Short mmCIF file of C-alpha atoms and ligand atoms in Angstrom, two decimals:
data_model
loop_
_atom_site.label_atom_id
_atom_site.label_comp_id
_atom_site.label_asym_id
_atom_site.label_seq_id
_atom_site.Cartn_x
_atom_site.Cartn_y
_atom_site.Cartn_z
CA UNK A 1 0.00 0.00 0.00
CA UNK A 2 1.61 3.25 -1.01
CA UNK A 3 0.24 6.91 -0.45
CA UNK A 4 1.90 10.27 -1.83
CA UNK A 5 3.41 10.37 2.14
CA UNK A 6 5.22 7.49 1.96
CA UNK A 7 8.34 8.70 -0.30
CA UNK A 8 10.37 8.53 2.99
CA UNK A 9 12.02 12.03 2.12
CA UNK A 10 8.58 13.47 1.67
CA UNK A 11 7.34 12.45 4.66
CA UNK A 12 10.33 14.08 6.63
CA UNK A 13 10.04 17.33 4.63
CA UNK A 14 5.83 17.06 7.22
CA UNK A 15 8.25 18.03 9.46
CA UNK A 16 9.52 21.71 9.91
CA UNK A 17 12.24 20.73 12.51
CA UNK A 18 14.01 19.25 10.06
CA UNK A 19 14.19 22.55 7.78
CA UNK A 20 17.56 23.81 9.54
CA UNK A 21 20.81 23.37 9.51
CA UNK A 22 22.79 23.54 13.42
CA UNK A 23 24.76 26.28 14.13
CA UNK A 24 27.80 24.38 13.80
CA UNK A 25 26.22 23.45 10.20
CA UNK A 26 25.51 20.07 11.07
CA UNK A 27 22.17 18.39 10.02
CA UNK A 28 19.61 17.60 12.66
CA UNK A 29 20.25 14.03 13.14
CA UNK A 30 17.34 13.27 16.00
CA UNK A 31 17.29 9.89 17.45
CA UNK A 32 15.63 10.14 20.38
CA UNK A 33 11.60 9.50 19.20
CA UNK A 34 11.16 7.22 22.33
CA UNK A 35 11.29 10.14 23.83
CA UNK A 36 9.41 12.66 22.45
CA UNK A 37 8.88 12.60 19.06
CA UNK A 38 8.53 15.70 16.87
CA UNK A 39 5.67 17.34 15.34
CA UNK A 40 4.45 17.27 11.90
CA UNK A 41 3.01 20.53 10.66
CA UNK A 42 -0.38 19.71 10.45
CA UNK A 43 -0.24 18.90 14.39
CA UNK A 44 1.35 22.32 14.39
CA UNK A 45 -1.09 24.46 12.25
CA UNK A 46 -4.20 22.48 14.26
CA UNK A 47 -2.95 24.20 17.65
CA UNK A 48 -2.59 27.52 16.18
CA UNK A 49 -5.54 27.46 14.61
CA UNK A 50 -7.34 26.47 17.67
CA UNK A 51 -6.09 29.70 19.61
CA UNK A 52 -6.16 32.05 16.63
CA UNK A 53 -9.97 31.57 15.41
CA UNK A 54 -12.36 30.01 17.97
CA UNK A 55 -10.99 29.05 21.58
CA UNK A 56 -12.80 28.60 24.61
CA UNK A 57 -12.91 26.53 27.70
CA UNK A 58 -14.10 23.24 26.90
CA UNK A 59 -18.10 21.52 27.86
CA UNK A 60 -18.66 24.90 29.20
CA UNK A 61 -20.11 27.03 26.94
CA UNK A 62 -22.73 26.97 24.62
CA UNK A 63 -21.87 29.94 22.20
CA UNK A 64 -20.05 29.06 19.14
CA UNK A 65 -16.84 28.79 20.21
CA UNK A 66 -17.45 26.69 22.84
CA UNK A 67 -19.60 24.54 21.02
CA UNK A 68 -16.76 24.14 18.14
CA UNK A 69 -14.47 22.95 21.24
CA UNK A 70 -16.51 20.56 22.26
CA UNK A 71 -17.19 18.92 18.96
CA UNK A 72 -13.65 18.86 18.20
CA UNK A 73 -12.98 17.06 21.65
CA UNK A 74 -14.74 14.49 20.49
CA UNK A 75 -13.70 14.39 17.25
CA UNK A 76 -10.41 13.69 18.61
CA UNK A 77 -11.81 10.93 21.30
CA UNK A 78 -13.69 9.29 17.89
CA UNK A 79 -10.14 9.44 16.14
CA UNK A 80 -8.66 7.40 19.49
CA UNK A 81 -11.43 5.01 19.79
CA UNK A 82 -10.94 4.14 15.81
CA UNK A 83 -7.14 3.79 16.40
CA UNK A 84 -7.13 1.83 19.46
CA UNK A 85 -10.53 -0.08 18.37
CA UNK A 86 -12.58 0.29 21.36
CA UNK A 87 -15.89 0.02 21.21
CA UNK A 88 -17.12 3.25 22.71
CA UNK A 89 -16.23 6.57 22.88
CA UNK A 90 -16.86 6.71 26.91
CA UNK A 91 -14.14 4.44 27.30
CA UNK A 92 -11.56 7.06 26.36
CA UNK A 93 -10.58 9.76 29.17
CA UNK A 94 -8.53 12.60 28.27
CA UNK A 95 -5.18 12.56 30.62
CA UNK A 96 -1.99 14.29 30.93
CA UNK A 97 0.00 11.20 29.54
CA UNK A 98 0.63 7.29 30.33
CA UNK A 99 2.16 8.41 33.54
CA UNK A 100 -1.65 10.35 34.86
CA UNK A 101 -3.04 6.87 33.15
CA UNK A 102 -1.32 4.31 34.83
CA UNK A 103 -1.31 6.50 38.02
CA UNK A 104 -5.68 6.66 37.76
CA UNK A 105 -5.55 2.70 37.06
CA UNK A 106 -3.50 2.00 40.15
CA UNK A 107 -5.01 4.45 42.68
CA UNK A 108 -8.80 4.46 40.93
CA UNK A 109 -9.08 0.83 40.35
CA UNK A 110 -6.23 -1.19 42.17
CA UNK A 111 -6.37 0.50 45.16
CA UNK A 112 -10.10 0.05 45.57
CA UNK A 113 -10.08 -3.99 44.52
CA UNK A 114 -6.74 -5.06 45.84
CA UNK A 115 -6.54 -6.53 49.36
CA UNK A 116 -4.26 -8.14 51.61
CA UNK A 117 -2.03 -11.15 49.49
CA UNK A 118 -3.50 -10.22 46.50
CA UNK A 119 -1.27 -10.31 43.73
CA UNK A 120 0.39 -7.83 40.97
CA UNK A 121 2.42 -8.83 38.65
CA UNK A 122 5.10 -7.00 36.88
CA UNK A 123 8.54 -7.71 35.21
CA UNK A 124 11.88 -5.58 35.56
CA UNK A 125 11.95 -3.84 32.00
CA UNK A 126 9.17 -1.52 32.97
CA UNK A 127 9.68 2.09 32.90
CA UNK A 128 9.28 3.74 36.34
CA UNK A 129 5.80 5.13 35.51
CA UNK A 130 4.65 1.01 35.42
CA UNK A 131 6.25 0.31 38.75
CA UNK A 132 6.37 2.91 41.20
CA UNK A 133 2.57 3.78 41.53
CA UNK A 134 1.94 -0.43 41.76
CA UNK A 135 4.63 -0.23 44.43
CA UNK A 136 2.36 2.68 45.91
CA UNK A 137 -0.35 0.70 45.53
CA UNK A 138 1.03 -2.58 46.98
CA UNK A 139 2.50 -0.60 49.81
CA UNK A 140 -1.04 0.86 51.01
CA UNK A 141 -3.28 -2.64 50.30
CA UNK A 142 -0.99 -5.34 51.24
CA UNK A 143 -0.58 -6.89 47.71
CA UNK A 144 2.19 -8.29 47.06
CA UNK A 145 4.17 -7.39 43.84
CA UNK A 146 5.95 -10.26 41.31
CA UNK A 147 8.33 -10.07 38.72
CA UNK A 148 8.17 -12.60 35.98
CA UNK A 149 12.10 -12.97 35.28
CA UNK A 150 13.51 -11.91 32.04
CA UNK A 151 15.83 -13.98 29.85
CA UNK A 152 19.27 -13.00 28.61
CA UNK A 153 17.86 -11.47 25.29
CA UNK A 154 15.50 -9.14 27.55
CA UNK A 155 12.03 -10.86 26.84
CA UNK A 156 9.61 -11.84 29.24
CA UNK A 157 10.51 -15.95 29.94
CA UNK A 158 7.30 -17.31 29.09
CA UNK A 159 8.49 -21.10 30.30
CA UNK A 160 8.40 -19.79 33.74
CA UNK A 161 4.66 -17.75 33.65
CA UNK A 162 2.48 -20.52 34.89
CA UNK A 163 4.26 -20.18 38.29
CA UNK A 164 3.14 -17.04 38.38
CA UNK A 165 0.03 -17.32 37.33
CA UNK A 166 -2.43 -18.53 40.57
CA UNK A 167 -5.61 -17.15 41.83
CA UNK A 168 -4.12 -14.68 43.97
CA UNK A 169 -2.87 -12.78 40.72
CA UNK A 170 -5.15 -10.25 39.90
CA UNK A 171 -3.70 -7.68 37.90
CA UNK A 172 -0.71 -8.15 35.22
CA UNK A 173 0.59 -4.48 33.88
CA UNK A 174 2.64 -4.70 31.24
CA UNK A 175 4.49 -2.79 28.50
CA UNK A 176 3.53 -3.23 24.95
CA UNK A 177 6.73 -2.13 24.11
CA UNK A 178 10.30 -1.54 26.23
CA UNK A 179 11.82 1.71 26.26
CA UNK A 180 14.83 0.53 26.33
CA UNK A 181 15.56 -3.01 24.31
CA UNK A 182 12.72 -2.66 22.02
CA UNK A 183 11.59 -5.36 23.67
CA UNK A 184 7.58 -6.48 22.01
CA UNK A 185 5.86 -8.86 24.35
CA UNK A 186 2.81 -10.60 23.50
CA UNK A 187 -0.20 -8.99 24.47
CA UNK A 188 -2.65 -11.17 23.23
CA UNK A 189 -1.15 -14.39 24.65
CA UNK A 190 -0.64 -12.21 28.20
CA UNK A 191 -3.74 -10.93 28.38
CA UNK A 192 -5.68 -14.85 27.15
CA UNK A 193 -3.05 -16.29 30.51
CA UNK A 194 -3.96 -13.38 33.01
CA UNK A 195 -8.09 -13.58 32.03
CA UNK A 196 -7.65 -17.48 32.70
CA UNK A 197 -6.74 -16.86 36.44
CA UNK A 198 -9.65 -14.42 36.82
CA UNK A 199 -7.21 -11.11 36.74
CA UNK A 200 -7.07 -8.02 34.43
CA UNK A 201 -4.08 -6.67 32.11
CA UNK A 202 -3.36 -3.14 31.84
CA UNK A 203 -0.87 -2.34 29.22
CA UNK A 204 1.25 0.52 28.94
CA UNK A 205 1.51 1.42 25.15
CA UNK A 206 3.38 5.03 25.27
CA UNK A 207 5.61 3.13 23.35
CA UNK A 208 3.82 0.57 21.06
CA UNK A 209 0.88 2.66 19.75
CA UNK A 210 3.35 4.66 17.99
CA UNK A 211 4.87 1.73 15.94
CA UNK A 212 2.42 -1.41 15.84
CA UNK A 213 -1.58 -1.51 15.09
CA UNK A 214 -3.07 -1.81 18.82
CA UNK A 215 -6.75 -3.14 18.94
CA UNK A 216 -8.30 -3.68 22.47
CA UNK A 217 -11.03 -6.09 21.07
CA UNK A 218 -8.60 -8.50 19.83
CA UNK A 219 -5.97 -8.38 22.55
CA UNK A 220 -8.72 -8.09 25.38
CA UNK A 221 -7.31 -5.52 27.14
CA UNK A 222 -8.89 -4.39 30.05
CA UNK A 223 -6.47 -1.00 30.76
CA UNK A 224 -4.48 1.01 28.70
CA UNK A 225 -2.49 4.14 28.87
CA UNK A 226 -0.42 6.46 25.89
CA UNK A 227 0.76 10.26 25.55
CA UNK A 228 -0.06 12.02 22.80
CA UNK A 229 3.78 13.32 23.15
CA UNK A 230 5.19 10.10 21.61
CA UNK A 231 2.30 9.74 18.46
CA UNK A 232 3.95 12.83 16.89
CA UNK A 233 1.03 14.86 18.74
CA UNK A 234 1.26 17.57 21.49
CA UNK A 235 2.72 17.21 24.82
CA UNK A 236 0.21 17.65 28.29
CA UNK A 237 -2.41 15.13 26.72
CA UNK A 238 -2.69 11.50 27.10
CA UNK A 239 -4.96 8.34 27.06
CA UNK A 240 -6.75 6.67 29.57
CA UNK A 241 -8.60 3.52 28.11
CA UNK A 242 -11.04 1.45 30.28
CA UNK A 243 -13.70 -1.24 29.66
CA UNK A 244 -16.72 0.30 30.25
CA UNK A 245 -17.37 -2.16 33.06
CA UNK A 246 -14.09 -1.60 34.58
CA UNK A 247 -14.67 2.13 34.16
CA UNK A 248 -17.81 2.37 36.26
CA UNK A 249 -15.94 0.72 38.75
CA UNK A 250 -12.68 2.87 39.28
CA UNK A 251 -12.58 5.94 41.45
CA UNK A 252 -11.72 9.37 40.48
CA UNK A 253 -8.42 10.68 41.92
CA UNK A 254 -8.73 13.93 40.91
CA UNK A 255 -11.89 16.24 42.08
CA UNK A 256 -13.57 19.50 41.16
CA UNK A 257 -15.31 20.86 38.13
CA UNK A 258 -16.92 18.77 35.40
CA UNK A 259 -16.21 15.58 36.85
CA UNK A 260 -19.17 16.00 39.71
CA UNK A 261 -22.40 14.90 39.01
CA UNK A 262 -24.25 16.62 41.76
CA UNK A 263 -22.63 18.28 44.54
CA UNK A 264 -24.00 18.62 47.90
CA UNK A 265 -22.87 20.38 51.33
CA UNK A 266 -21.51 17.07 52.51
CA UNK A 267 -20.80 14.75 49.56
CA UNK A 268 -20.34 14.96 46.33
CA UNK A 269 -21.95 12.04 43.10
CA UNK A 270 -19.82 12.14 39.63
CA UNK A 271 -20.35 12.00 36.01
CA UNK A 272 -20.35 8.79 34.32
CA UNK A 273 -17.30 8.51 32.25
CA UNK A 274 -15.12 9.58 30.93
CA UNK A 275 -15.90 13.22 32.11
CA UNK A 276 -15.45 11.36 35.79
CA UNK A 277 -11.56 11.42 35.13
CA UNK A 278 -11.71 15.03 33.65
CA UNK A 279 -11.44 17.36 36.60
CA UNK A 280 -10.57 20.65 35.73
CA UNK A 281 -9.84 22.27 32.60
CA UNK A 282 -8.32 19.48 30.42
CA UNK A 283 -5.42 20.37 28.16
CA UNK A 284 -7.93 21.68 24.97
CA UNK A 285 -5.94 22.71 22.43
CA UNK A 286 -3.51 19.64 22.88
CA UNK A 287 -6.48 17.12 23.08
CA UNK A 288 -7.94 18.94 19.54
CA UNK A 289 -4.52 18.59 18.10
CA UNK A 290 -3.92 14.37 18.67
CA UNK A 291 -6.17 13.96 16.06
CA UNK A 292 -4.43 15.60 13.09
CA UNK A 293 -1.47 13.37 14.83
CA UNK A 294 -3.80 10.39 14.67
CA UNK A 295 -4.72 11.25 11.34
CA UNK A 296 -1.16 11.47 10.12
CA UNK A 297 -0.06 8.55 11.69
CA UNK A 298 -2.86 6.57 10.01
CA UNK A 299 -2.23 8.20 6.60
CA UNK A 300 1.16 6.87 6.51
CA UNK A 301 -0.18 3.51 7.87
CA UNK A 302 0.80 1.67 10.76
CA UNK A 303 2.45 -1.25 9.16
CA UNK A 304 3.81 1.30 7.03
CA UNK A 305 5.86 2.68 9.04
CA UNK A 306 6.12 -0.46 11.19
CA UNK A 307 8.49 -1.92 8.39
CA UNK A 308 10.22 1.42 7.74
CA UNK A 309 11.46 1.37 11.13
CA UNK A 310 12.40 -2.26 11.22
CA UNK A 311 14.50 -1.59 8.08
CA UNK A 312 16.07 1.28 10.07
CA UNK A 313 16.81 -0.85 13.20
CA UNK A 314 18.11 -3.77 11.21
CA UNK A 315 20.84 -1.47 9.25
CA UNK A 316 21.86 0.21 12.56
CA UNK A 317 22.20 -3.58 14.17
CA UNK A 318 24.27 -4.39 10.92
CA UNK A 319 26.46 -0.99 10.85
CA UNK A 320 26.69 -0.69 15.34
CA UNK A 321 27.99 -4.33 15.49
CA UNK A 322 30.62 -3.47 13.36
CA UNK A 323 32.24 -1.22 15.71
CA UNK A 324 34.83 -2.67 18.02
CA UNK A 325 33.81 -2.14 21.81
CA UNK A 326 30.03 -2.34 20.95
CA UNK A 327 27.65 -4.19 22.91
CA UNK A 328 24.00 -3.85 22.04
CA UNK A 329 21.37 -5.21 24.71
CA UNK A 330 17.84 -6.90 23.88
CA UNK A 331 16.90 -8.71 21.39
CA UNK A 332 17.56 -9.51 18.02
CA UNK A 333 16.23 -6.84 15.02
CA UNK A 334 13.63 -8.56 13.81
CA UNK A 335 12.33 -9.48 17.22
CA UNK A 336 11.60 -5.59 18.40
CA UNK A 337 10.84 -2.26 18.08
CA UNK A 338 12.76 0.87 16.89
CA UNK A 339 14.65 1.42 20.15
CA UNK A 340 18.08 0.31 20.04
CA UNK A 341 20.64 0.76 23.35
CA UNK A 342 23.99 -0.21 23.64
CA UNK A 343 27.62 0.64 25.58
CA UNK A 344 30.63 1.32 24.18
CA UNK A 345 33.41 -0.15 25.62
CA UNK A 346 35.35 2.68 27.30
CA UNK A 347 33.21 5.74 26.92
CA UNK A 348 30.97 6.96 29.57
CA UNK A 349 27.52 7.05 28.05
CA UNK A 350 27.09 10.65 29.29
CA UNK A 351 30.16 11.30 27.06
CA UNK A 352 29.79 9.69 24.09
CA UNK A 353 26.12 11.58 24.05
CA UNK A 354 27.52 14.86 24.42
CA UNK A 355 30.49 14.13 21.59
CA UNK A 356 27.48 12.72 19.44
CA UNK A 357 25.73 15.78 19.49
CA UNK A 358 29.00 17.98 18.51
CA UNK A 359 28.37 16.32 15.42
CA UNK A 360 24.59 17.17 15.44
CA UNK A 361 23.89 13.74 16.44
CA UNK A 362 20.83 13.38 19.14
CA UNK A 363 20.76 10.33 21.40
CA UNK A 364 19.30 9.75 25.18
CA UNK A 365 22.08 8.24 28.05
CA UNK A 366 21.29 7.10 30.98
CA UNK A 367 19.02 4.66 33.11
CA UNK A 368 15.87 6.03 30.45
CA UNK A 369 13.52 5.40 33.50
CA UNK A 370 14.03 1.48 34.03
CA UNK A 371 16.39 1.18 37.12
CA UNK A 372 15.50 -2.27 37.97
CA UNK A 373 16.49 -3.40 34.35
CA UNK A 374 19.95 -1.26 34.11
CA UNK A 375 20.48 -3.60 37.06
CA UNK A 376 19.34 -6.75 35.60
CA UNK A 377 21.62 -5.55 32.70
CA UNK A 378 24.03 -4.71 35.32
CA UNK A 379 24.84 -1.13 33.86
CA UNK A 380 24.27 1.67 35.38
CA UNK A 381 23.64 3.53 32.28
CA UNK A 382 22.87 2.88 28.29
CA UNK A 383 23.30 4.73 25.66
CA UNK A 384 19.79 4.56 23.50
CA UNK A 385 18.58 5.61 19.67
CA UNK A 386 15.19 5.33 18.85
CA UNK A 387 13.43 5.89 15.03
CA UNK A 388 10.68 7.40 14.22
CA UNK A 389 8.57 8.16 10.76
CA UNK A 390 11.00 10.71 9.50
CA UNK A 391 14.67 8.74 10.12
CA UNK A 392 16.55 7.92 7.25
CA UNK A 393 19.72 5.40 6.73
CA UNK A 394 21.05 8.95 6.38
CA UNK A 395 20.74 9.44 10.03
CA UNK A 396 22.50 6.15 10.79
CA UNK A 397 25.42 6.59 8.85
CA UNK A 398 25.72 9.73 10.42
CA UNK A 399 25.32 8.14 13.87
CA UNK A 400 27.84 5.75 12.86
CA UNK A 401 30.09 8.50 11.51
CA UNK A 402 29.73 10.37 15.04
CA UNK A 403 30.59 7.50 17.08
CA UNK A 404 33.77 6.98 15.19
CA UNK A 405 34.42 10.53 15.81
CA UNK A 406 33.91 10.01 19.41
CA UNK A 407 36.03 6.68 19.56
CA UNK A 408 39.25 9.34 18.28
CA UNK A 409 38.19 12.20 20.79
CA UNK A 410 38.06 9.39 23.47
CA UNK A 411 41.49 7.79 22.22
CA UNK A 412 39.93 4.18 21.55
CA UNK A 413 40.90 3.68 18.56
C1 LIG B 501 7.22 2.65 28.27
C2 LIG B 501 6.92 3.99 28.86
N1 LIG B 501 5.98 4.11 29.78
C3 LIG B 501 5.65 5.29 30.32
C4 LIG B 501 6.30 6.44 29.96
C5 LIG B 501 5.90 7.74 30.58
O1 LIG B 501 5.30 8.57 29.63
P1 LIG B 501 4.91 10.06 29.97
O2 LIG B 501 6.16 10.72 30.48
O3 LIG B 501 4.45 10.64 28.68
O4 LIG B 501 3.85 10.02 31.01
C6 LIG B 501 7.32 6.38 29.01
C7 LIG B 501 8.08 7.58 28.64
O5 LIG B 501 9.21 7.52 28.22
C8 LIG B 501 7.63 5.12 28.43
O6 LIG B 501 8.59 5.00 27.51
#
């Protein structure tokens, strides 16, 4: 399937970032999309044009701005429930990002249901936004929090899940993709094991939705939390998704305006959802503008870019390898995402980023938010590229290029 966007080159030139050169006339060479990744135009123009012709406060007003607002709000929660494939539009709640989402699952859901014994289980290549508010959580109910172990390639060891698996386990959280090794675990078979054993999955897609087709029908998901920040959309808005029935049961944790249904002297009754998880004046302009994201992600196609990337990380494998002192961690190419990390034998991640970027070269260093898996890695830091829509084999061989530089400024060679 090809569209006019796909012309790799053309779809970079959707993104005015690209339309400079660095004051020390280097290229922008950004590989650091797991991140943040940047903004195409469109998402861009949408904001402006947002604040320049008709903004308002949002489900406030009925004059014509604020009417425009609101139909545009849910425009954009229409364009979320097509991408994600939920089956109705109540079941997506406008957050501030995966972080807000995961942090209204654990302390609107988990903390209501879990008791004493009860069961949550994790695994170590979680960012810190999947672990800490479960620790939270575990900390306050008395659950009890278990890691399924990773094997040596950074995937979840399957062999050992029924162990795991008992009917004190009643919520599995999970990454749909690591930030880190690129890591893709299997949702669908996850989410089949944890349903067996009467539990719920919650998965944290900041990182998948941008890359792979996610469909909550046919993965079952019960949970799931993205940012906008990371689907080439704006930053302050994210996704909440719920089964209805799982919705109507989990709590507010923030309280005020628009979420109340009725509020008495005493006590308070709330909206149904999702405006139950709205408090407050949501993030407008960035909720109106993850649609024209949405919309350009889905132009260029998911698988689309899916195999664009994969191209991309299988050349950087190939070209990385070759350089003496390398050592990539996760899997192999054609087993993950666009995330690559690695260490380089005698350079301090912290400096080989900052030599990178003399040569215009982006990257991230350090622990990237996982702790508990730099120490299952047993580094204390990584360096880590990540691909998104607009990379090129350009931007390799000039990451490639830069690291040789490096390997002279640091004297390995
Ligand atoms: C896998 C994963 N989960 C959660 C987060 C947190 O996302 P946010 O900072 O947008 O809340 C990130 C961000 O890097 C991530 O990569």
């Amino acid at each position: 399937m090809t569209t006019p966007l796909l012309n790799v080159a053309t779809l970079r030139s959707h993104f005015p970032v690209f339309d400079q050169t660095l004051p020390n006339g280097e290229p922008v060479t950004f590989l650091d999309t797991a991140a943040s990744a940047q903004k195409p135009r469109v998402v861009i123009d949408a904001e402006r044009a947002v604040q320049e012709t008709h903004y308002a406060n949002a489900y406030r007003g009925v004059y014509q701005f604020g009417a425009q607002i609101d139909d545009e709000l849910e425009a954009s929660r229409e364009a979320v429930r097509q991408f994600i494939n939920a089956e109705d539009r109540s079941e997506i709640a406008f957050t501030s990002g995966t972080t807000m989402s995961l942090n209204l699952i654990a302390f609107g859901w988990a903390a209501r249901h879990l008791k004493e014994g009860d069961e949550i289980l994790l695994n170590r290549m979680e960012h810190h936004a999947n672990l800490v508010p479960w620790q939270q959580v575990a900390a306050r109910s008395g659950a009890v929090i278990r890691y399924i172990p990773l094997t040596e390639n950074g995937q979840l060891d399957l062999s050992q899940l029924d162990s795991f698996l008992t009917e004190k386990t009643k919520l599995l959280s999970v990454t749909g993709m690591s930030n880190v090794l690129g890591t893709i675990n299997p949702i669908n078979e996850l989410s089949k094991r944890i349903h067996e054993v009467g539990g719920i999955i919650v998965v944290d897609a900041a990182q998948s939705v941008p890359h792979k087709v996610v469909d909550v029908i046919a993965d079952n998901i019960d949970f799931l939390a993205f940012s906008g920040h990371k689907l080439y959309g704006p930053t302050g808005i994210g996704i909440l998704y719920g089964r209805q029935e799982l919705l109507a049961e989990t709590n507010p944790i923030l309280f005020g305006g628009h979420m109340i249904d009725r509020v008495y002297d005493d006590h308070s009754t709330w909206a149904q959802p999702p405006a139950k998880f709205e408090a407050g004046t949501i993030p407008i302009v960035q909720a109106i503008a993850l649609k024209p994201a949405i919309d350009f992600v889905n132009e260029v196609g998911l698988h689309t870019l899916h195999e664009h990337e994969s191209e991309l990380t299988r050349y950087a494998h190939e070209c990385l390898n070759k350089i003496p002192g390398m050592h990539i961690y996760g899997p192999p190419p054609e087993e993950k995402g666009a995330i690559i990390s690695f260490t380089l034998e005698g350079a301090h991640p912290e400096d080989l980023a900052h030599l990178l970027d003399r040569k215009g070269v982006f990257v991230r260093h350090g622990h990237h938010c996982t702790m508990p898996l730099h120490d299952f890695l047993k580094v204390s830091a990584t360096v880590r590229v990540s691909f998104g829509a607009y990379n090129t084999t350009d931007d390799i061989d000039r990451l490639i290029g830069a690291i040789h530089f490096a390997r002279e400024r640091l004297r390995l060679t």
